[in-house]
Coordinates of C-alpha atoms in Angstrom, one line a residue:
M1 CA 20.6 -22.1 -19.3
T2 CA 17.7 -23.7 -21.1
F3 CA 15.5 -22.1 -23.7
E4 CA 12.7 -21.8 -21.1
T5 CA 14.9 -20.0 -18.6
I6 CA 16.2 -17.5 -21.2
Y7 CA 12.7 -17.0 -22.5
T8 CA 11.3 -16.3 -19.0
A9 CA 14.2 -13.9 -18.3
L10 CA 13.4 -11.9 -21.4
V11 CA 9.7 -11.7 -20.6
L12 CA 10.5 -10.5 -17.0
I13 CA 12.9 -7.9 -18.3
G14 CA 10.3 -6.6 -20.8
M15 CA 7.7 -6.6 -18.0
L16 CA 10.0 -4.6 -15.7
W17 CA 10.8 -2.1 -18.4
A18 CA 7.1 -1.6 -19.2
L19 CA 6.3 -1.1 -15.5
V20 CA 9.1 1.4 -14.9
A21 CA 8.2 3.3 -18.1
D22 CA 4.5 3.3 -17.1
K23 CA 3.5 2.2 -20.6
L24 CA 0.2 0.7 -19.4
R25 CA -1.7 0.0 -16.2
P26 CA 0.3 -2.5 -14.0
G27 CA -2.5 -5.1 -14.2
L28 CA -2.5 -5.1 -18.0
I29 CA 1.3 -5.2 -18.2
L30 CA 1.5 -8.3 -15.9
F31 CA -1.4 -9.9 -17.9
T32 CA 0.7 -9.4 -21.1
A33 CA 3.6 -11.2 -19.4
V34 CA 1.3 -14.1 -18.5
V35 CA 0.2 -14.3 -22.1
F36 CA 3.8 -14.4 -23.3
L37 CA 4.6 -17.2 -20.8
L38 CA 1.5 -19.1 -22.1
C39 CA 2.6 -18.7 -25.7
G40 CA 6.1 -19.9 -24.8
G41 CA 4.7 -23.1 -23.2
I42 CA 6.0 -22.1 -19.7
L43 CA 2.4 -21.9 -18.3
Q44 CA -0.6 -24.0 -19.0
P45 CA -4.1 -22.3 -19.3
K46 CA -5.1 -23.6 -15.8
E47 CA -2.0 -22.1 -14.3
C48 CA -2.7 -18.8 -15.9
L49 CA -6.1 -18.7 -14.3
E50 CA -5.3 -20.0 -10.8
G51 CA -4.5 -16.6 -9.4
F52 CA -8.0 -15.3 -10.2
S53 CA -9.5 -17.9 -7.8
N54 CA -6.9 -17.7 -5.1
K55 CA -8.3 -17.0 -1.6
G56 CA -5.6 -14.4 -0.9
M57 CA -6.5 -12.3 -3.9
I58 CA -10.3 -12.4 -3.1
T59 CA -9.5 -11.6 0.6
V60 CA -7.8 -8.4 -0.6
A61 CA -11.0 -7.5 -2.5
L62 CA -13.1 -8.1 0.6
L63 CA -10.9 -6.0 2.8
Y64 CA -11.4 -3.1 0.4
L65 CA -15.1 -3.2 1.3
V66 CA -14.4 -3.6 5.0
S67 CA -12.0 -0.6 5.0
E68 CA -14.7 1.4 3.2
G69 CA -17.3 0.5 5.9
V70 CA -14.9 1.7 8.6
R71 CA -14.1 4.9 6.7
K72 CA -17.7 5.8 6.2
S73 CA -18.5 5.2 9.9
G74 CA -16.6 8.3 10.9
I75 CA -14.7 6.6 13.7
L76 CA -11.3 7.4 12.2
E77 CA -12.1 11.2 12.0
Q78 CA -13.1 11.1 15.7
V79 CA -9.9 9.4 16.6
T80 CA -7.9 12.0 14.7
Y81 CA -9.4 15.0 16.7
R82 CA -8.8 13.2 20.0
L83 CA -5.2 12.6 19.0
L84 CA -4.2 16.0 17.7
P85 CA -3.4 18.7 20.4
S86 CA -6.0 21.4 20.7
G87 CA -3.8 24.0 22.1
K88 CA -0.1 24.9 21.8
A89 CA 1.7 22.0 20.2
T90 CA 5.3 21.0 19.3
L91 CA 6.4 18.8 16.5
T92 CA 7.7 16.0 18.8
K93 CA 4.6 16.1 21.0
T94 CA 2.3 15.8 18.0
C95 CA 4.1 13.0 16.3
L96 CA 4.4 11.1 19.6
R97 CA 0.6 11.4 20.1
F98 CA -0.7 10.3 16.7
L99 CA 2.0 8.3 14.8
P100 CA 1.9 5.2 17.1
I101 CA -1.9 5.1 17.0
I102 CA -1.9 5.4 13.2
S103 CA 0.5 2.5 13.0
F104 CA -1.8 0.4 15.2
I105 CA -4.8 1.3 13.1
S106 CA -3.1 0.5 9.8
A107 CA -2.1 -2.9 11.2
F108 CA -5.7 -4.0 10.8
L109 CA -7.0 -1.7 8.0
N110 CA -5.9 -1.0 4.4
N111 CA -3.3 1.7 4.5
T112 CA -4.7 3.8 1.6
P113 CA -8.1 4.8 3.2
V114 CA -6.3 5.5 6.5
V115 CA -4.0 8.0 4.7
V116 CA -6.8 9.4 2.6
I117 CA -8.8 10.2 5.8
F118 CA -5.9 11.4 8.0
A119 CA -3.8 13.4 5.5
P120 CA -6.2 16.4 4.8
M121 CA -7.3 16.5 8.5
I122 CA -3.7 16.8 9.7
K123 CA -2.9 19.3 7.0
N124 CA -5.8 21.6 8.0
W125 CA -5.0 21.2 11.7
A126 CA -1.4 22.1 11.2
R127 CA -2.3 25.4 9.5
K128 CA -4.6 26.3 12.4
V129 CA -1.8 25.8 15.0
H130 CA 0.8 27.4 12.7
L131 CA 2.9 24.3 12.2
P132 CA 4.3 23.2 8.8
D133 CA 2.2 20.3 7.6
T134 CA 5.3 19.0 5.7
K135 CA 6.6 17.8 9.0
F136 CA 3.8 15.4 9.5
L137 CA 2.5 14.0 6.1
I138 CA 5.5 11.8 5.1
P139 CA 5.7 10.4 8.6
L140 CA 2.0 9.6 8.4
S141 CA 2.5 7.5 5.3
Y142 CA 5.6 5.8 6.7
A143 CA 3.7 5.0 10.0
T144 CA 1.0 3.2 8.1
I145 CA 3.5 1.2 6.2
L146 CA 5.3 0.2 9.4
G147 CA 2.0 -0.8 11.1
G148 CA 1.1 -2.9 8.1
M149 CA 4.2 -5.0 8.5
C150 CA 3.0 -6.3 11.8
T151 CA -0.1 -8.4 10.9
L152 CA -1.4 -10.6 8.1
I153 CA -4.0 -8.1 7.0
G154 CA -1.9 -5.0 7.5
T155 CA -1.1 -4.9 3.8
S156 CA -2.3 -6.7 0.8
T157 CA 1.3 -7.9 0.2
N158 CA 1.2 -10.1 3.3
I159 CA -2.2 -11.6 2.2
V160 CA -0.8 -12.2 -1.4
L161 CA 2.3 -14.0 -0.1
D162 CA 0.1 -16.1 2.3
G163 CA -2.0 -17.2 -0.7
L164 CA 1.2 -18.2 -2.6
I165 CA 2.5 -20.2 0.3
R166 CA -0.8 -22.1 0.9
D167 CA -1.1 -22.8 -2.9
G168 CA 2.5 -24.0 -2.9
I169 CA 2.0 -26.3 0.0
S170 CA -1.2 -27.8 -1.5
E171 CA 0.5 -28.3 -4.9
G172 CA 3.6 -29.9 -3.3
F173 CA 6.3 -27.5 -4.5
V174 CA 6.7 -25.8 -1.1
H175 CA 8.3 -28.2 1.3
G176 CA 7.9 -27.5 5.0
G177 CA 6.8 -24.1 6.2
H178 CA 3.2 -23.0 6.8
G179 CA 0.8 -20.2 6.0
L180 CA 1.0 -17.0 7.8
S181 CA -1.2 -16.6 10.9
M182 CA -2.7 -13.3 11.9
F183 CA 0.3 -12.3 14.1
E184 CA 3.1 -14.4 12.5
L185 CA 4.9 -11.3 11.4
S186 CA 4.5 -9.5 14.7
K187 CA 7.5 -11.4 16.1
V188 CA 9.9 -9.2 14.1
G189 CA 7.4 -6.6 12.8
V190 CA 6.8 -5.0 16.2
F191 CA 10.5 -4.3 16.8
I192 CA 10.8 -2.8 13.3
A193 CA 7.7 -0.7 13.8
L194 CA 8.8 0.6 17.2
T195 CA 12.3 1.5 15.9
G196 CA 10.9 3.1 12.8
L197 CA 8.5 5.2 14.8
F198 CA 11.3 6.3 17.1
Y199 CA 13.3 7.5 14.1
L200 CA 10.3 9.3 12.7
I201 CA 9.4 11.0 16.0
M202 CA 12.9 12.1 17.0
L203 CA 14.7 12.7 13.7
S204 CA 12.5 13.1 10.7
R205 CA 11.6 16.7 11.4
Y206 CA 15.3 17.7 10.8
L207 CA 15.2 16.1 7.3
L208 CA 11.8 17.4 6.1
P209 CA 11.2 20.8 4.5
D210 CA 9.6 23.6 6.5
K211 CA 7.4 25.0 3.8
R212 CA 6.1 24.2 0.4
E213 CA 6.5 26.5 -2.6
S214 CA 2.8 26.1 -3.5
E215 CA 1.5 26.9 0.0
S216 CA 0.5 30.5 -0.7
A217 CA -1.4 29.6 -3.8
E218 CA -3.5 27.1 -1.8
E219 CA -4.3 29.6 0.9
E220 CA -5.8 32.1 -1.5
I221 CA -9.5 32.7 -0.9
P222 CA -11.8 32.7 -4.0
D223 CA -13.3 36.1 -4.7
N224 CA -16.8 34.5 -4.7
P225 CA -18.0 33.8 -1.1
D226 CA -20.0 30.8 -2.4
L227 CA -16.8 29.1 -3.5
V228 CA -14.2 27.2 -1.6
R229 CA -10.6 26.2 -2.4
V230 CA -10.4 22.4 -2.9
E231 CA -7.5 20.0 -3.5
A232 CA -8.4 17.0 -5.7
M233 CA -5.8 14.3 -6.3
L234 CA -6.4 12.5 -9.6
H235 CA -7.2 8.8 -9.6
T236 CA -6.1 6.4 -12.3
R237 CA -9.8 6.4 -13.4
F238 CA -9.9 10.1 -14.1
P239 CA -11.1 10.4 -17.7
G240 CA -8.8 13.3 -18.6
L241 CA -5.5 11.6 -18.0
G242 CA -3.1 12.3 -20.9
R243 CA -5.1 15.3 -22.0
T244 CA -4.5 19.0 -21.3
L245 CA -7.0 21.2 -19.5
R246 CA -7.6 23.0 -22.8
E247 CA -8.6 19.7 -24.3
F248 CA -10.5 18.4 -21.3
D249 CA -13.2 20.8 -20.1
F250 CA -12.9 20.2 -16.3
Y251 CA -15.6 22.8 -15.5
R252 CA -18.2 21.1 -17.8
H253 CA -17.5 17.7 -16.3
Y254 CA -17.3 18.7 -12.6
G255 CA -18.5 22.2 -12.2
A256 CA -15.2 23.5 -10.7
T257 CA -12.5 25.8 -12.0
V258 CA -8.9 24.7 -12.0
R259 CA -6.6 27.3 -10.5
G260 CA -3.4 25.3 -10.5
I261 CA -1.7 21.9 -10.8
R262 CA 0.8 20.5 -8.3
R263 CA 3.1 17.8 -9.6
G264 CA 6.0 16.2 -7.9
G265 CA 5.6 18.6 -4.9
T266 CA 5.8 21.8 -7.0
L267 CA 3.1 24.1 -8.2
M268 CA 3.4 24.2 -12.0
T269 CA 4.2 27.5 -13.6
G270 CA 4.2 28.7 -17.2
D271 CA 1.6 27.3 -19.7
W272 CA 0.3 24.6 -17.4
M273 CA -3.1 24.6 -19.1
N274 CA -1.3 22.9 -22.1
T275 CA 0.4 20.3 -20.0
P276 CA -1.0 16.7 -20.2
L277 CA -2.5 15.6 -16.9
T278 CA -1.0 12.5 -15.1
K279 CA -2.2 10.3 -12.3
Q280 CA 0.3 11.9 -9.9
D281 CA -1.2 15.4 -10.2
T282 CA -3.2 17.3 -7.6
L283 CA -5.5 20.0 -8.9
L284 CA -6.3 23.2 -7.0
L285 CA -9.9 24.1 -7.6
D286 CA -12.4 26.8 -6.9
A287 CA -15.6 24.9 -6.4
D288 CA -19.1 25.4 -4.8
K289 CA -20.3 23.5 -1.8
T290 CA -21.9 20.8 -3.8
F291 CA -18.6 19.6 -5.3
V292 CA -17.5 17.4 -2.3
P293 CA -20.9 15.7 -1.7
T294 CA -21.2 15.0 -5.4
W295 CA -17.7 13.8 -6.2
G296 CA -16.4 12.8 -2.7
E297 CA -17.4 9.1 -3.2
S298 CA -16.3 9.1 -6.9
R299 CA -13.3 7.0 -7.9
V300 CA -12.0 9.6 -10.3
F301 CA -10.3 11.3 -7.4
W302 CA -8.1 9.6 -4.8
M303 CA -8.9 12.3 -2.3
I304 CA -10.8 15.6 -2.1
N305 CA -9.8 18.1 0.6
V306 CA -11.6 21.4 1.3
V307 CA -8.7 23.6 2.4
G308 CA -9.1 24.8 6.0
A309 CA -12.5 23.0 6.5
E310 CA -13.3 20.4 9.2
P311 CA -15.3 17.4 8.1
E312 CA -18.7 16.7 9.6
L313 CA -18.3 13.7 11.9
S314 CA -20.9 11.0 11.8
S315 CA -21.8 9.1 14.9
R316 CA -24.0 6.5 13.2
K317 CA -22.7 2.9 13.2
K318 CA -19.1 3.8 14.3
Y319 CA -19.2 1.4 17.3
F320 CA -20.8 -1.3 15.2
A321 CA -17.9 -0.9 12.7
I322 CA -15.4 -1.4 15.5
I323 CA -17.2 -4.5 16.8
L324 CA -17.3 -6.0 13.3
V325 CA -13.6 -5.5 12.6
A326 CA -12.7 -6.7 16.1
L327 CA -14.7 -9.9 15.6
M328 CA -13.1 -10.4 12.2
I329 CA -9.6 -10.1 13.7
I330 CA -10.3 -12.2 16.8
G331 CA -12.1 -14.9 14.8
A332 CA -9.3 -15.2 12.2
T333 CA -6.7 -15.4 15.0
I334 CA -8.5 -18.0 17.0
G335 CA -9.4 -20.0 13.9
E336 CA -5.7 -20.6 13.3
L337 CA -5.1 -22.1 16.7
P338 CA -4.4 -25.9 16.8
F339 CA -7.2 -26.9 19.1
I340 CA -9.7 -25.2 16.7
Q341 CA -8.3 -27.0 13.7
Q342 CA -8.4 -30.3 15.5
L343 CA -12.2 -30.0 15.9
G344 CA -12.7 -31.2 12.4
L345 CA -15.1 -28.4 11.4
K346 CA -16.3 -28.5 7.8
I347 CA -15.8 -24.7 7.6
K348 CA -12.2 -23.3 7.7
L349 CA -12.2 -20.4 10.1
D350 CA -9.6 -18.3 8.4
M351 CA -9.3 -14.7 7.3
F352 CA -11.1 -15.4 4.1
F353 CA -14.2 -16.7 6.0
F354 CA -14.4 -13.8 8.4
A355 CA -13.7 -11.2 5.7
C356 CA -16.6 -12.6 3.7
C357 CA -18.9 -12.5 6.7
T358 CA -17.9 -9.0 7.7
A359 CA -18.3 -7.6 4.2
V360 CA -21.8 -9.1 3.8
V361 CA -22.9 -7.7 7.2
M362 CA -21.6 -4.3 6.3
A363 CA -23.3 -4.3 2.9
W364 CA -26.7 -5.3 4.4
T365 CA -26.5 -2.8 7.2
G366 CA -25.7 0.0 4.8
M367 CA -22.1 0.7 6.0
F368 CA -21.0 1.2 2.4
S369 CA -23.0 1.7 -0.7
A370 CA -24.1 -1.7 -1.8
R371 CA -25.1 -0.4 -5.2
K372 CA -21.7 1.0 -5.8
Y373 CA -19.6 -1.8 -4.2
T374 CA -17.7 -2.6 -7.4
K375 CA -16.4 1.0 -7.5
L376 CA -14.9 0.5 -4.0
I377 CA -12.5 -2.2 -5.2
S378 CA -9.2 -1.5 -7.0
W379 CA -9.6 -3.9 -9.9
D380 CA -6.2 -3.2 -11.4
V381 CA -4.6 -4.2 -8.1
L382 CA -6.5 -7.4 -8.1
I383 CA -5.6 -8.2 -11.7
T384 CA -2.0 -7.4 -10.9
I385 CA -2.1 -9.8 -7.9
A386 CA -3.8 -12.6 -9.9
C387 CA -1.3 -12.3 -12.8
A388 CA 1.6 -12.1 -10.4
F389 CA 0.6 -15.6 -9.2
G390 CA 0.9 -16.9 -12.8
I391 CA 4.3 -15.2 -13.3
S392 CA 5.6 -16.6 -10.1
K393 CA 4.6 -20.1 -11.2
G394 CA 6.2 -19.5 -14.6
M395 CA 9.5 -18.6 -12.8
I396 CA 9.4 -22.0 -11.1
N397 CA 8.3 -24.0 -14.1
S398 CA 11.0 -22.5 -16.4
G399 CA 13.9 -23.1 -13.9
F400 CA 14.5 -19.3 -13.8
A401 CA 13.9 -19.2 -10.0
D402 CA 16.4 -22.0 -9.5
F403 CA 19.0 -20.2 -11.6
I404 CA 18.8 -17.0 -9.6
A405 CA 18.7 -18.9 -6.3
G406 CA 21.9 -20.7 -7.3
Y407 CA 23.7 -17.4 -7.5
I408 CA 22.3 -16.3 -4.1
I409 CA 23.5 -19.5 -2.5
D410 CA 26.9 -19.2 -4.1
L411 CA 27.1 -15.7 -2.8
A412 CA 26.6 -17.0 0.7
E413 CA 29.7 -19.1 0.3
Q414 CA 28.6 -22.5 1.3
A415 CA 25.8 -21.1 3.5
R416 CA 25.0 -24.5 4.9
H417 CA 28.2 -24.5 6.8
S418 CA 28.8 -20.8 7.3
S419 CA 27.6 -19.0 10.4
N420 CA 27.0 -15.9 8.3
G421 CA 25.5 -17.7 5.4
I422 CA 21.8 -17.2 6.5
Y423 CA 22.4 -13.5 6.9
I424 CA 23.9 -13.2 3.4
M425 CA 21.1 -15.1 1.8
L426 CA 18.4 -13.1 3.6
A427 CA 20.2 -9.8 2.7
A428 CA 20.4 -10.8 -1.0
L429 CA 16.7 -11.8 -1.1
Y430 CA 15.7 -8.7 0.8
L431 CA 17.6 -6.3 -1.6
I432 CA 16.2 -8.0 -4.7
T433 CA 12.6 -7.8 -3.4
N434 CA 13.0 -4.2 -2.2
L435 CA 14.4 -3.1 -5.5
F436 CA 11.3 -4.6 -7.2
T437 CA 9.1 -2.8 -4.8
E438 CA 10.7 0.6 -5.4
L439 CA 10.5 0.2 -9.2
I440 CA 7.2 -1.6 -9.7
T441 CA 4.5 -2.5 -7.1
N442 CA 4.7 -4.2 -3.7
N443 CA 2.4 -7.1 -4.6
A444 CA 4.2 -7.9 -7.8
A445 CA 7.5 -7.7 -6.0
A446 CA 6.4 -10.3 -3.4
A447 CA 5.1 -12.6 -6.2
L448 CA 8.4 -12.3 -8.1
A449 CA 10.5 -13.0 -5.0
F450 CA 8.4 -15.9 -3.8
P451 CA 9.8 -18.5 -6.2
L452 CA 13.4 -17.4 -5.2
A453 CA 12.6 -18.1 -1.6
V454 CA 11.1 -21.5 -2.5
S455 CA 14.2 -22.5 -4.6
I456 CA 16.7 -21.4 -2.0
S457 CA 15.0 -23.3 0.8
T458 CA 14.5 -26.4 -1.3
K459 CA 18.1 -26.5 -2.5
L460 CA 19.4 -26.2 1.0
G461 CA 16.7 -28.4 2.7
M462 CA 15.8 -25.5 5.0
D463 CA 12.5 -24.3 6.4
P464 CA 11.2 -21.6 3.9
T465 CA 9.4 -19.6 6.5
P466 CA 12.3 -17.2 7.3
F467 CA 12.6 -16.4 3.6
F468 CA 8.9 -15.8 3.3
V469 CA 8.9 -13.4 6.3
C470 CA 11.9 -11.6 4.7
I471 CA 9.9 -11.0 1.5
C472 CA 7.0 -9.6 3.5
F473 CA 9.2 -6.9 5.1
A474 CA 11.2 -6.1 2.0
A475 CA 8.1 -5.8 -0.2
S476 CA 6.5 -3.3 2.2
A477 CA 9.6 -1.2 2.9
A478 CA 9.0 1.3 0.2
F479 CA 10.3 4.5 1.8
S480 CA 12.9 5.9 -0.6
T481 CA 10.7 7.0 -3.4
P482 CA 7.1 8.3 -3.8
I483 CA 6.3 5.7 -6.5
G484 CA 7.0 2.6 -4.3
Y485 CA 3.8 2.8 -2.3
Q486 CA 0.4 4.4 -3.1
T487 CA 0.3 6.2 0.3
N488 CA 3.5 7.9 -0.6
L489 CA 2.0 9.3 -3.8
I490 CA -1.0 10.5 -1.8
V491 CA 1.0 12.5 0.7
Q492 CA 3.2 13.9 -2.0
G493 CA 0.1 15.3 -3.6
V494 CA -1.3 16.7 -0.4
G495 CA 2.0 17.9 1.1
G496 CA 3.7 19.2 -2.0
Y497 CA 6.8 17.2 -1.4
K498 CA 9.7 16.8 -3.9
F499 CA 11.2 13.5 -4.9
M500 CA 14.3 14.1 -2.8
D501 CA 12.2 14.7 0.3
F502 CA 11.4 11.0 0.3
V503 CA 15.0 10.1 -0.3
K504 CA 16.3 12.2 2.6
V505 CA 13.8 10.7 5.1
G506 CA 13.1 7.3 3.6
L507 CA 16.6 6.0 2.7
P508 CA 17.7 5.9 6.4
L509 CA 14.5 4.2 7.3
N510 CA 15.0 1.7 4.5
V511 CA 18.4 0.9 6.0
I512 CA 17.0 0.5 9.5
V513 CA 14.3 -1.9 8.3
F514 CA 16.8 -3.8 6.2
L515 CA 19.3 -4.3 9.1
L516 CA 16.6 -5.2 11.6
S517 CA 14.9 -7.7 9.2
V518 CA 18.2 -9.5 8.3
F519 CA 19.4 -9.8 11.9
L520 CA 16.2 -10.4 13.8
I521 CA 14.5 -13.0 11.5
P522 CA 17.1 -15.8 12.3
L523 CA 16.5 -15.1 16.1
F524 CA 12.8 -15.8 15.8
Y525 CA 12.5 -18.4 13.1
S526 CA 14.3 -21.8 12.7
V527 CA 17.0 -21.6 10.0
G528 CA 18.3 -25.1 10.4

């Protein structure tokens, strides 16, 4: 091992430790790793900054705005009420009606706003029909993840990897392969999604809890008739993180009284007023009717839910939102077709182009707040993505990626001549990526696994596409823990789930996705 390889390995180990220990925000931790690679001569200044101008990263930012426009149109709320049974309902019937549609929606919209909208509505509906909401909320999160695996724009992970691939091809270190088209992942992703949905619909209810310990506390009605019970999940921008409620005057800031804190699925007992607040907490509040209009659009809360209340549905612009998103998807799909590319157009009709056009139209037609558009974008996610590009390049420059790839190839036992070699390599790459996803973030996991895929395919002279597709599925398959995916954290806060609830339901689903990915990818992609 060279000095560069050892140095890069130590930087990566330190970065992973800081991410797992939650020392700083992920974006700042990855930026620190980039600076260390710069100081060690592994990266040049230009390479450090390339991620900030990558089309994949900027496309993710634009899709945040597009998703917000769809969310504010009210179309998703209308879909929810049409899906949920109005009369007597069973667990299987309800899941069969809404989980497949939610997967379909999340294939084309960012998963987080989909869960933010659906979770409180499903929770309030479940109480009215006397069904435990705990049977639906984890399946809701998992259904959005499964749907996101099927298209290029279903999750930011796929867009990030596509950006890495296209940069690698243009710079000459990715040999063969091609960027991901809109439905490239559907070949395998649809089979994974259908199998995962079948598991959730038929089996998940036996593994999920029937009732939450904190349910009675939420159902309490405030003594004052002018007040309502509200759940507010704290965002990473909440100014009171790390401080106790005795130190941070919540009522002075937001005009609501905190009646309890739910953390890790459990309503806290004892002296919870002296417990420092974390980004995984959900506060139970007594608030007046101005709280939701005032703070509902704020980025200090992930989600605000008035317990037992139905949202007012807006009919304005919902059809226009559908038309815009449909044109974006159709345009990006057609733009990738060979006959369009052969026309010699000066404009590249890709997802970046159509996302730009859609976001601008939505801004000028008032579909999201143009004055507050910067607050609609998760900047830490974008910084994480941009820095992950630099770290990925550092792994290639230092030879660290080749070093790890060599071990994977040796594990496959002369994979070039072994009929099982491709399965062993895909399995090893999948497990490494999936471990990163469960411990850190899905976007960073994809960026860290990307150079391994490049090194493996280059050393063996193989098409890298099967390995890239494997990374997409492995980086998204965060089912076993609540920390692996933001939507899992949201439903944990809403549903009051414990950590082990995710393990019970998510671990079998992780195994299902792993097996299907490893055995189906060679059937649909050339591995010669």
